[in-house]
Coordinates of C-alpha atoms in Angstrom, one line a residue:
Chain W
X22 CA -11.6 -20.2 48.6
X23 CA -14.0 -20.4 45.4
X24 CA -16.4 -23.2 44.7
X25 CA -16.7 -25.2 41.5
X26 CA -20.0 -25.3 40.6
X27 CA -22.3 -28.1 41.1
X28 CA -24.0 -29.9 38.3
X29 CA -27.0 -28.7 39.8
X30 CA -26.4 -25.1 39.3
X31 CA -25.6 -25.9 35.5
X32 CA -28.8 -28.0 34.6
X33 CA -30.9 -25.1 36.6
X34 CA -29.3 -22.9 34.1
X35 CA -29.5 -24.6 31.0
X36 CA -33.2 -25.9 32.2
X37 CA -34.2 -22.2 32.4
X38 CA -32.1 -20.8 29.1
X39 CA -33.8 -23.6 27.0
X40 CA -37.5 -22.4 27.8
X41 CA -36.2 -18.9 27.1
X42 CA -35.1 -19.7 24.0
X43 CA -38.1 -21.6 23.3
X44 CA -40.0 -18.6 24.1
X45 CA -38.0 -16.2 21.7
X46 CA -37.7 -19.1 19.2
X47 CA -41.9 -18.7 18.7
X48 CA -41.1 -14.8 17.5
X49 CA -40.0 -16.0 14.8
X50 CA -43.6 -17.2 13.5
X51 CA -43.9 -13.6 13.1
X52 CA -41.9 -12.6 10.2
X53 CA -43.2 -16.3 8.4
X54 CA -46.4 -14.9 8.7
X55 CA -45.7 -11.4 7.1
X56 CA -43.5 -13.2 4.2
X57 CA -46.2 -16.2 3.8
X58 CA -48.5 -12.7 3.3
X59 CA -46.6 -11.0 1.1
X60 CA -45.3 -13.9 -1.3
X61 CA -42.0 -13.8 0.0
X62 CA -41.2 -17.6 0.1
X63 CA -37.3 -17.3 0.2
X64 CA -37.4 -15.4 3.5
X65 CA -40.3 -17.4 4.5
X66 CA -38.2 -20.4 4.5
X67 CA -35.1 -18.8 5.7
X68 CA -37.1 -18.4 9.0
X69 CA -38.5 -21.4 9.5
X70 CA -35.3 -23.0 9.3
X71 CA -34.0 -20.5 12.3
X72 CA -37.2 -21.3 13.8
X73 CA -36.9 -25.0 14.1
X74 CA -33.2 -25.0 14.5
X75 CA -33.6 -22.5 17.7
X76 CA -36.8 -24.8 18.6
X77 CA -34.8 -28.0 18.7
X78 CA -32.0 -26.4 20.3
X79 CA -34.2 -25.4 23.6
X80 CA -35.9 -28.4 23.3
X81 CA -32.7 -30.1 23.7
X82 CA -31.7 -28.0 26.8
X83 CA -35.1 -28.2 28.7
X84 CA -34.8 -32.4 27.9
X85 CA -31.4 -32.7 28.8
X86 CA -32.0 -30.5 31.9
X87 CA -34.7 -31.2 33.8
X88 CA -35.7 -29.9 37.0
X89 CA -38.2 -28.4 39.0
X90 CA -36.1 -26.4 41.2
X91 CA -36.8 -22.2 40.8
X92 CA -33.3 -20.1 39.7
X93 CA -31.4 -18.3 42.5
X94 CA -29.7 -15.1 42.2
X95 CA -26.5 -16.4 40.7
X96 CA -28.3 -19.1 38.0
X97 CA -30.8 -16.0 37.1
X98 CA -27.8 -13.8 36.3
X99 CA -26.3 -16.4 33.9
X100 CA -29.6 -17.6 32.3
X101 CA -30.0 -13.4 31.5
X102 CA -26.4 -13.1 30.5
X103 CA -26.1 -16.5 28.2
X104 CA -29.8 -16.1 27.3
X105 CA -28.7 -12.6 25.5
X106 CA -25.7 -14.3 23.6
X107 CA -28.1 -17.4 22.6
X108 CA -30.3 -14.8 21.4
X109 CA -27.9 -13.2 19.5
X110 CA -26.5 -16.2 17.7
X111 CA -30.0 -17.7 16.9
X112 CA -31.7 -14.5 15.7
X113 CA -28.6 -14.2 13.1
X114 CA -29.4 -17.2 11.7
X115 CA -32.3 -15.8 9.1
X116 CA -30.3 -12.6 9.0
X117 CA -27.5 -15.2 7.6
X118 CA -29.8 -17.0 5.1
X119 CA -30.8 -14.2 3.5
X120 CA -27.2 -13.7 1.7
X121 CA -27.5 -9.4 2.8
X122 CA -25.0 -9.8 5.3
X123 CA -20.9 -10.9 4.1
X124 CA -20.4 -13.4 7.1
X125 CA -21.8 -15.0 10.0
X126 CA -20.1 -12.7 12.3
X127 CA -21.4 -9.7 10.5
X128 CA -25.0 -10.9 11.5
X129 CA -24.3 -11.9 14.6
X130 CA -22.9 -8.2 14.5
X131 CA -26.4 -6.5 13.5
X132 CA -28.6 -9.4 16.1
X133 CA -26.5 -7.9 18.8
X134 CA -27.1 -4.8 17.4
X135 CA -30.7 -5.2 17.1
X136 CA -31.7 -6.8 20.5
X137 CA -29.4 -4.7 22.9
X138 CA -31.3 -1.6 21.2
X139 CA -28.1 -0.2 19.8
X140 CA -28.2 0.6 15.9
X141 CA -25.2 -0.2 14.3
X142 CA -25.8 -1.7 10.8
X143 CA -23.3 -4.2 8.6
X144 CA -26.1 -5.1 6.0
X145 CA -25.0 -5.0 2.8
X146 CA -27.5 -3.9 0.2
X147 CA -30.5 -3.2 3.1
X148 CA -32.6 -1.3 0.6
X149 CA -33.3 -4.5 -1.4
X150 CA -34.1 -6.7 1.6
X151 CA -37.3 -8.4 2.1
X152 CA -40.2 -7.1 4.3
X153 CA -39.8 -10.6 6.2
X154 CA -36.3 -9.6 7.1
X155 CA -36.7 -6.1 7.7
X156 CA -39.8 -6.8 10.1
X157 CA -37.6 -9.2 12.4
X158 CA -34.7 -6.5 12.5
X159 CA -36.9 -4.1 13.7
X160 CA -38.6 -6.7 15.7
X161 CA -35.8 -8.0 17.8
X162 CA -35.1 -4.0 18.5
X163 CA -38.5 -3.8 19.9
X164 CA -38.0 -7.6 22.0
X165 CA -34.4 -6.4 23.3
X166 CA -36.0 -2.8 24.3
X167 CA -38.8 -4.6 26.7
X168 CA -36.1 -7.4 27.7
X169 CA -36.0 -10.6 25.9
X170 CA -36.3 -12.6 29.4
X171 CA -39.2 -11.1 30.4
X172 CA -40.7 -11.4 26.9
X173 CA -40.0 -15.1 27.5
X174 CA -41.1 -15.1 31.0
X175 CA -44.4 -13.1 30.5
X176 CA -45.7 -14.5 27.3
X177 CA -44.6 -17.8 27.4
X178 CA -43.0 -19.3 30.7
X179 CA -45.5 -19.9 33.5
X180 CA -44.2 -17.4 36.5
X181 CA -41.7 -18.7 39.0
X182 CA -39.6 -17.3 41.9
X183 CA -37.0 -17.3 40.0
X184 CA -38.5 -14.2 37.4
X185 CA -37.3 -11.2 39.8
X186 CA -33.4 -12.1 39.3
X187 CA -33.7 -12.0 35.9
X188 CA -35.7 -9.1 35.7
X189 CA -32.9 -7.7 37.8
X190 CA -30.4 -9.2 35.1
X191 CA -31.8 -7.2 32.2
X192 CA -30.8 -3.7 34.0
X193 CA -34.6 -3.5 35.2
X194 CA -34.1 -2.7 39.2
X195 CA -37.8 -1.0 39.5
X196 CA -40.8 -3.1 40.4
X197 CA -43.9 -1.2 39.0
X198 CA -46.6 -3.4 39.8
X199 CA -46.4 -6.3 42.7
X200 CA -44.9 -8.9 40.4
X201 CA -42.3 -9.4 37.9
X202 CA -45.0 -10.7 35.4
X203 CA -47.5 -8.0 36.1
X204 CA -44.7 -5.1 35.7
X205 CA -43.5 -6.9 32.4
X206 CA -47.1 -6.5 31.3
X207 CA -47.7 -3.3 31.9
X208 CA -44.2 -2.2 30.2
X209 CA -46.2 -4.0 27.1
X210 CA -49.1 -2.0 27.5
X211 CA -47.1 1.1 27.2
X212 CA -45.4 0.2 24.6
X213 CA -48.5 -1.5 22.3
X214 CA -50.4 2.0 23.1
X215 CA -47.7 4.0 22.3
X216 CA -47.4 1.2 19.2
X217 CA -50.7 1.8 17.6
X218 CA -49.9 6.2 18.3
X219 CA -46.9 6.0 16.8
X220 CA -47.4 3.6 13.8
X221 CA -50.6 5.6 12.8
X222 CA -49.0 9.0 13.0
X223 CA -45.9 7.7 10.7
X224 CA -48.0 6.2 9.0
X225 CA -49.9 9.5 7.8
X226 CA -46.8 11.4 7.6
X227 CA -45.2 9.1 5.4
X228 CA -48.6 9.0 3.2
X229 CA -48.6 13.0 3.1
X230 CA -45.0 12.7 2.0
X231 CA -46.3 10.4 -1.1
X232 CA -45.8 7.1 -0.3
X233 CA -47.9 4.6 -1.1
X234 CA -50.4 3.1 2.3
X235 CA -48.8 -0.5 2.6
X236 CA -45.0 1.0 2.6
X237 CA -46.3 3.9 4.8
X238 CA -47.3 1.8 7.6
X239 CA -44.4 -1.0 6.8
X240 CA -42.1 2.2 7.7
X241 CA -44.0 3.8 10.4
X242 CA -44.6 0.3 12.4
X243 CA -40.8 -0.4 11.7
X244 CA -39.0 3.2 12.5
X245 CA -42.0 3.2 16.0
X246 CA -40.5 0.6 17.1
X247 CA -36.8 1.7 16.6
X248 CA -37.6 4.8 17.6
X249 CA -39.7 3.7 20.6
X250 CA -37.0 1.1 22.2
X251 CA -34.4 3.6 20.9
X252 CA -32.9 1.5 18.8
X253 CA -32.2 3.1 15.5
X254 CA -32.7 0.8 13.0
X255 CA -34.6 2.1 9.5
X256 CA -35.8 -0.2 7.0
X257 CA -33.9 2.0 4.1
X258 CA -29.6 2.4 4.1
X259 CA -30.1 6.2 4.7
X260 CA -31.9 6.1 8.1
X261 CA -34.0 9.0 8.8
X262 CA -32.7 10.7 6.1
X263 CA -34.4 8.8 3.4
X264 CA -37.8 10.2 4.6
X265 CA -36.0 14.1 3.6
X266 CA -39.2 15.5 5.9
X267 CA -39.5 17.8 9.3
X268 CA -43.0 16.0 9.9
X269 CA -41.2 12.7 9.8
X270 CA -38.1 14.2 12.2
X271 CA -40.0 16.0 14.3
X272 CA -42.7 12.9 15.3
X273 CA -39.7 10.2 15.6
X274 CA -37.9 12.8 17.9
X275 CA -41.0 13.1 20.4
X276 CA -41.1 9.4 19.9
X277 CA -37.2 9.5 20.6
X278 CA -37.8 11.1 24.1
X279 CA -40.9 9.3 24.9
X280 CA -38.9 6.2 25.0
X281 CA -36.2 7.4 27.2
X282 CA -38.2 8.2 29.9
X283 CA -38.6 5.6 32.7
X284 CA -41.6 3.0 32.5
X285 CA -42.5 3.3 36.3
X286 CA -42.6 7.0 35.7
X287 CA -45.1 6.4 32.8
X288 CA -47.5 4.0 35.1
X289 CA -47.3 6.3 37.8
X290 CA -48.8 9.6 34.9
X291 CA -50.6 7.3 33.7
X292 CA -52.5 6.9 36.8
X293 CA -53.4 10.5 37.2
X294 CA -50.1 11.2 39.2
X295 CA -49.2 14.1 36.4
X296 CA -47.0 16.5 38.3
X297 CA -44.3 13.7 38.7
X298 CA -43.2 14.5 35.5
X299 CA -42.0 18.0 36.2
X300 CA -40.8 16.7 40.1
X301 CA -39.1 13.6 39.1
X302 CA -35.3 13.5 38.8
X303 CA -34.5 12.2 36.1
X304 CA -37.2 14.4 33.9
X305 CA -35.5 17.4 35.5
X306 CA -31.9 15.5 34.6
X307 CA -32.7 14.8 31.5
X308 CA -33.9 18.3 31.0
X309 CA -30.9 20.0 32.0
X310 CA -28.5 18.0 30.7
X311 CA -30.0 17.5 27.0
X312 CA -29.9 21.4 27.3
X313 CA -26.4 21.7 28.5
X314 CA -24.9 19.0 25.2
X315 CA -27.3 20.5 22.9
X316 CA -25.5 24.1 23.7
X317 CA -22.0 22.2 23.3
X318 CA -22.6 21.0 20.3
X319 CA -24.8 24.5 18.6
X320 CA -21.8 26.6 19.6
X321 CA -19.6 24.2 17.9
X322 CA -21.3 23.6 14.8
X323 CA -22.0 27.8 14.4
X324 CA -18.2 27.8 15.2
X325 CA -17.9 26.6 11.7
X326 CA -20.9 28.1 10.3
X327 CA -22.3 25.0 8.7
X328 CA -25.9 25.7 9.4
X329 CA -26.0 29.2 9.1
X330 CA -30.2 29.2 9.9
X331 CA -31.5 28.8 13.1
X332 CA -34.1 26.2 11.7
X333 CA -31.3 24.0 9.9
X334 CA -29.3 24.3 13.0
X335 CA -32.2 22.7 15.0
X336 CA -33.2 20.6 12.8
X337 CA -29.3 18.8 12.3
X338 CA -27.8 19.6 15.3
X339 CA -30.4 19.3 17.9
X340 CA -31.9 15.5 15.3
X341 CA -28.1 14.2 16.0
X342 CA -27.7 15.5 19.6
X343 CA -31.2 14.2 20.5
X344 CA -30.7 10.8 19.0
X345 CA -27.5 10.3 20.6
X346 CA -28.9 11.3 24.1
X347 CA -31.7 8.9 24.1
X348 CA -29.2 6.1 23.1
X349 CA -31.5 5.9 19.2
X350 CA -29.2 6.4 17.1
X351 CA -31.2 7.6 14.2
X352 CA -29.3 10.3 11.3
X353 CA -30.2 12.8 9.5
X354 CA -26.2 12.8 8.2
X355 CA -24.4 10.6 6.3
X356 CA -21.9 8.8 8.5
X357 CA -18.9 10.5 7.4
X358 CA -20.3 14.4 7.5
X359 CA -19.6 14.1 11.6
X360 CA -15.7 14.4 10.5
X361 CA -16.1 15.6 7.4
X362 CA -18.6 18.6 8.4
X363 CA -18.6 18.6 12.3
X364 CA -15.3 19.0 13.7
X365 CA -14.6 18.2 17.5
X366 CA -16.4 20.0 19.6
X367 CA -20.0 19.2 17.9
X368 CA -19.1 15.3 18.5
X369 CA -17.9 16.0 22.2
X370 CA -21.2 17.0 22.9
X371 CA -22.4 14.4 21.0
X372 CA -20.2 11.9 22.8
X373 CA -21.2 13.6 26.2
X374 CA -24.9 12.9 25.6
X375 CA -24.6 9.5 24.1
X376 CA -22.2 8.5 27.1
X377 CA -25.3 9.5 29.9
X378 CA -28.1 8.5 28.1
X379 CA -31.8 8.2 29.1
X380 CA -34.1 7.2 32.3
X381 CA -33.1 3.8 34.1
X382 CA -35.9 1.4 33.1
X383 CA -36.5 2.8 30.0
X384 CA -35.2 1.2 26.9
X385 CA -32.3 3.1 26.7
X386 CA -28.5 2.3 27.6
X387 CA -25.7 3.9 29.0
X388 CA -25.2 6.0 32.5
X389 CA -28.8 7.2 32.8
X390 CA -30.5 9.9 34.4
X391 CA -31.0 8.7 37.8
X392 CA -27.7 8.2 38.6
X393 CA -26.6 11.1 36.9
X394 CA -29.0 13.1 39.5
X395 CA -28.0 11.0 42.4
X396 CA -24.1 11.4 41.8
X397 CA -25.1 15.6 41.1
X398 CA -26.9 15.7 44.7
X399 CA -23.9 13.3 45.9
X400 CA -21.6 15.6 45.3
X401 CA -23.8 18.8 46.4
X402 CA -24.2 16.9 49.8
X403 CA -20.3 16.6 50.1
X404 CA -20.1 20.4 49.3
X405 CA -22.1 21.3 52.4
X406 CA -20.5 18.7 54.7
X407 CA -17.2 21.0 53.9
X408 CA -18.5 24.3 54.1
X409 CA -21.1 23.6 57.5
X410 CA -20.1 23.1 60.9
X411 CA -18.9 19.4 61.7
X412 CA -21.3 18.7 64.5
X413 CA -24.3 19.3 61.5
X414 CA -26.7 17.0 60.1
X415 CA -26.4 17.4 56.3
X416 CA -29.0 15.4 55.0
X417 CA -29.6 15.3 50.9
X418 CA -33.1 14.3 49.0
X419 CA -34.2 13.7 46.0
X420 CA -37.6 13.0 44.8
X421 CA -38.3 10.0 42.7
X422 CA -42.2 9.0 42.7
X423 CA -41.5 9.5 46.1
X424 CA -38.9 11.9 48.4
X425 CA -35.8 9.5 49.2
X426 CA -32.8 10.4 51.6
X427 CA -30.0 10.0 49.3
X428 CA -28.0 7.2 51.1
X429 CA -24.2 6.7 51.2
X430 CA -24.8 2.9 49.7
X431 CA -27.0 4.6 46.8
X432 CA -24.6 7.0 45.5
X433 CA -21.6 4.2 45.7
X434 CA -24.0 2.5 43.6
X435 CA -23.8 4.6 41.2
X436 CA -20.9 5.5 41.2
X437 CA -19.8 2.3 40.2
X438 CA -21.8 1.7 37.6
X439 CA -20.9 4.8 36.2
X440 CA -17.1 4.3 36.7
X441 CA -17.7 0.6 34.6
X442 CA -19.3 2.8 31.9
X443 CA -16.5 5.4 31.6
X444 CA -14.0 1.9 31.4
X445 CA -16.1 0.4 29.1
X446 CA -16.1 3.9 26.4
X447 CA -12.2 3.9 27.5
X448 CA -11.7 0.6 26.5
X449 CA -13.5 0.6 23.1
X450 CA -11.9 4.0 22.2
X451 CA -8.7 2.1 22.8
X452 CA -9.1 -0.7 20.7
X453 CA -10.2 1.6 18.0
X454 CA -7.1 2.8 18.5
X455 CA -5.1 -0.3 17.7
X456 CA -6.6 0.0 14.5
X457 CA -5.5 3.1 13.4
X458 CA -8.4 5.3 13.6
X459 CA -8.1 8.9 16.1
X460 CA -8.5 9.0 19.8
X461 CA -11.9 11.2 19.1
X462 CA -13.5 8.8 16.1
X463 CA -12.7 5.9 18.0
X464 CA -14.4 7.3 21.5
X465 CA -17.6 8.2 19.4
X466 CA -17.9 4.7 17.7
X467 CA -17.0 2.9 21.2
X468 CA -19.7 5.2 23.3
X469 CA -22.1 4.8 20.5
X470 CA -21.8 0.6 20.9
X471 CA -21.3 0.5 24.6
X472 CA -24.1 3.6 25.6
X473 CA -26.6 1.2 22.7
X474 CA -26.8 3.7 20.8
X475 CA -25.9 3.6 16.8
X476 CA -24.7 6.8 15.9
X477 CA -21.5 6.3 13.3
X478 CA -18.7 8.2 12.3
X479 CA -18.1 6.0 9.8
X480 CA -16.0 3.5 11.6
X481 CA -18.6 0.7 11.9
X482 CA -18.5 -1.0 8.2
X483 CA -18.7 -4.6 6.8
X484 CA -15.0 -3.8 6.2
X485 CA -13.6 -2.9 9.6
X486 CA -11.3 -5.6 11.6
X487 CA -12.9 -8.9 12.6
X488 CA -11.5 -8.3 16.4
X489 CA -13.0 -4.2 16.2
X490 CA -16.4 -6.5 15.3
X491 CA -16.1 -8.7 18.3
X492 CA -15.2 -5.7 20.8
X493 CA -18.1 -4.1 20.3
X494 CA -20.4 -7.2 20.4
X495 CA -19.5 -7.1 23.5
X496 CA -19.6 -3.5 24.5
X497 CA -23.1 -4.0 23.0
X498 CA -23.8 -6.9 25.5
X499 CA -22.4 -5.6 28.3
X500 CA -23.3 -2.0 28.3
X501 CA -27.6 -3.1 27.9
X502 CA -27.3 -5.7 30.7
X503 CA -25.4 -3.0 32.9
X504 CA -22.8 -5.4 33.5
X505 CA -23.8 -7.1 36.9
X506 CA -25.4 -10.0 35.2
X507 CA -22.1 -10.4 32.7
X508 CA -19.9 -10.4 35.6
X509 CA -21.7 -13.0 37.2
X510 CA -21.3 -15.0 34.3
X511 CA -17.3 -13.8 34.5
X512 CA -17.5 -14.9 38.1
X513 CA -19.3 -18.3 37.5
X514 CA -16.5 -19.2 34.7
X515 CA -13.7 -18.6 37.1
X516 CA -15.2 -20.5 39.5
X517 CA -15.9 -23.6 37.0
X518 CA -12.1 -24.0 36.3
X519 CA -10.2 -22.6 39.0
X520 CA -12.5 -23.9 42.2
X521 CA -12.4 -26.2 44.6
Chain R
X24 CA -64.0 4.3 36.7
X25 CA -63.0 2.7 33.3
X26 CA -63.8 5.8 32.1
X27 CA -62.2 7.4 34.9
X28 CA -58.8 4.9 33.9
X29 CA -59.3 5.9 30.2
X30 CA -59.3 9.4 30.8
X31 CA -55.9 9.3 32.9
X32 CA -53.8 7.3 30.5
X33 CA -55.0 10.3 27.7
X34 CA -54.4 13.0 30.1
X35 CA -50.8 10.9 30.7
X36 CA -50.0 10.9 26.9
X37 CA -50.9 14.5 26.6
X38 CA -48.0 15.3 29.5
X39 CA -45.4 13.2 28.1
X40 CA -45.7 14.3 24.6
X41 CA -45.9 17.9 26.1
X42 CA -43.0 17.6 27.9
X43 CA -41.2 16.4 25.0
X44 CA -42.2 19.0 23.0
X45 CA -40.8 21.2 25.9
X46 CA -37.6 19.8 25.3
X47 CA -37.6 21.1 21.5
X48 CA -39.1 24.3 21.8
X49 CA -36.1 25.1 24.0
X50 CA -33.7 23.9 22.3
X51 CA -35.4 25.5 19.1
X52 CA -35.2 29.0 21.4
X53 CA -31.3 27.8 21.9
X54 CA -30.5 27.6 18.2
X55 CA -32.6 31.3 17.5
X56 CA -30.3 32.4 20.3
X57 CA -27.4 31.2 18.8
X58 CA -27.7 32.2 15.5
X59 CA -28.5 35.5 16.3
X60 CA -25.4 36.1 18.5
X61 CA -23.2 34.2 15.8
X62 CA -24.4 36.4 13.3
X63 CA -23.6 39.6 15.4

């Protein structure tokens, strides 16, 4: 028998979503104070108005839901899974105002975009937009990457019980430090180190290439932080390949793979533990299989002889292959030269490394690397319970920060998330079937949206079907919150109307 | 030891960006190898 819900569980829930929003809602001083800087008063406004709109909005919920209680493990997963859709909704509001985007849904489309760290872009015109703008697109890529709860919880909220199911919610299963609020602190001071590295090494590039200091940094603080929560977002139409500049590739790809590694696995270098990096499984994972796609994709592209040097082949093939595998999503092609110039077996090793992705809590999406290792020793474990003597003891370990025994209940694990992944890309490709476009088109655009990572073949356009728009919102949504959190929220809605 | 702290968080940059430069020098050496077969 299901249960209805109690009114208790719903003002918990709104209680909890109104002080996130609250908290988010206070980003948005931000971008006010870069356009009140620069003279921009238009996008100034346009922001303020999304500011007090999203203000009075949590205000509303926090007032109308009062309580004192702490979140359990089902309101946590709902707060996390509505919290992300509120987010989305609210943060398109000065995206709206600013008249660069044709409809509502379009910058809905590109907040979705933005704060699940994917990279798909509907913008029309995105080489004229303000800095205010630009800044809070590239902003909200940063806020999804570290987990727009915990942004709320750690910066804003005071700490409650409550904080480790939504941490949980946001796809973040490792505890680095004691607490919820301490880890989400630390995964800031990674990322405000690696910030101020970043920024300042863009920042010269971009100044050796001949721009002028203020644009410089503009671009290098923007692309760090796209490149850092591997989002993909540029503040020019071209992406990356405005910059025309190896410096510029190169740094942004070591920034690429910086940010697909695992933030427990940075604490635990950066605490003198060094050699983990060559141990840990998912390094070695992510190793081996950005090597194995990478091949894939070389052989295919010197199939065609596109990129007859070794250096343009790298600096192409490898740029796409390595964007795609971190779950960035930043080009160095147009959108159309993948079927114009790459042919199929280029983009199925594309597709292959978009679909698994980077570490698990790292800011990228899809499979990930941990699970990839797990299912790999999984499967070796099977292999020598077939070919040694029944009465043996195979036991299988991996070693992550520590030597684990690789459990039945793990490797189900991931095995099931996987298997939502591969129906999640399945579904997608589908539905870009319906609208006409091929089987192989349709599974890059889908694994680009539901892995979060922005790579286009040209599907994704202002243009495309309203109901292809919607489909990957929620690819988008589902595929960064790893999908237990949305099915809870699934669950929750069943049980309001058809329980008892 | 906030010197000590200091020092490890360098040393732990150094590493990762190492190992990410890793990852393109092989893949560099993959497309040298390539190219040189292909053109064979």
């Amino acid at each position: 028998m299901i249960l209805r819900p109690h009114l208790e569980d719903i003002k918990n829930i709104g209680y909890y979503l109104g002080k996130v929003i609250i908290g988010l809602s206070l980003a948005m001083f931000l971008p006010v104070i870069l356009g009140l800087a620069l003279k921009e008063k238009g996008p100034s406004l346009d922001f303020l108005i999304s500011l007090q709109i999203s203000v009075i909005f949590g205000l509303l919920l926090t007032k109308l839901c009062f309580t004192e209680k702490d979140l359990n493990w089902m309101q946590g997963m709902i707060v996390v899974s509505l919290a992300w859709l509120a987010a989305m909704f609210l943060g398109a509001i000065p995206l709206y105002l600013s008249g660069h985007w044709k409809s509502y849904l379009d910058a809905c489309f590109d907040a979705m975009s933005g704060f699940s760290t994917t990279g798909l872009v509907l913008a029309q015109d995105l080489d004229h937009l303000s800095f205010a703008h630009n800044f809070w697109r590239h902003l909200i890529m940063f806020m999804g990457g570290q987990g727009i709860v915990i942004i709320a919880l750690s910066f804003f909220v005071k700490g409650f019980s409550g904080a480790f199911t939504m941490y949980v919610g946001e796809a973040r299963d490792e505890k680095i430090m004691p607490n919820v609020i301490s880890t989400a602190r630390f995964i800031w001071l990674v990322s405000i180190v690696y910030l101020i590295l970043g920024t300042l090494a863009l920042g010269a590039v971009g100044i050796l290439n001949g721009m002028r200091p203020l644009n410089a940094f503009f671009h290098g603080i923007c692309v760090f932080m796209a490149a850092f929560d591997t989002g993909g977002f540029t503040p020019q139409s071209q992406n990356i390949l405005y910059y025309h500049s190896l410096a510029y590739e190169a740094v942004t790809a070591v920034i690429m793979i910086l940010g697909a590694i695992n933030f427990k696995l940075h604490y635990h270098i950066w605490m003198g533990n060094r050699r983990e990096i060559i141990r840990n499984i998912e390094t070695a994972a992510l190793f081996i299989t950005i090597m194995i796609t990478f091949f894939i994709t070389a052989v295919g592209l010197q199939q065609l002889g596109i990129y007859p040097g070794a250096m343009l082949l790298f600096r192409k093939g490898f740029y796409q292959l390595i964007s795609g595998h971190t779950g960035t999503g930043y080009q160095t092609l147009y959108p159309a030269q993948f079927v114009t110039d790459w042919g199929n077996l280029p983009m199925v090793g594309v597709i292959l490394a978009m679909a698994l992705g980077g570490a698990v809590c790292s800011t990228t999406g899809a499979i990930k690397m941990l699970r990839v290792g797990i299912i790999f020793k999984a499967l070796i474990q099977d292999i020598k319970r077939i070919i040694l003597p029944e009465r043996a003891m195979v036991v299988q370990k991996f070693h992550h920060i520590k030597t684990l025994f690789l459990e039945d209940k793990v490797a189900r694990s991931a095995l099931l998330i996987t298997l939502a992944y591969l129906v999640l890309y399945g579904l997608g490709a589908i539905v870009g079937m319906l609208f006409g476009n091929s089987f192989l088109y349709s599974l890059f655009e889908s694994t680009s949206a539901a892995a979060n990572v922005g790579l286009s073949c040209g599907i994704t356009n202002a243009a495309m079907p309203a109901a292809l728009k919607v489909t990957y919102i929620i690819q988008m949504w589902a595929g960064r919150l790893e999908f237990m959190s949305v099915f809870t929220l699934l669950g929750f809605l069943v049980a309001a109307i058809k329980g008892k | 030891m906030k010197a000590r702290a200091a020092l490890n968080i360098i040393l732990g940059i150094a590493v990762e960006v190492l190992y990410a430069l890793c990852v393109m020098a092989l893949a560099f050496a993959i497309s040298l190898a390539l190219t040189a077969v292909f053109k064979k």
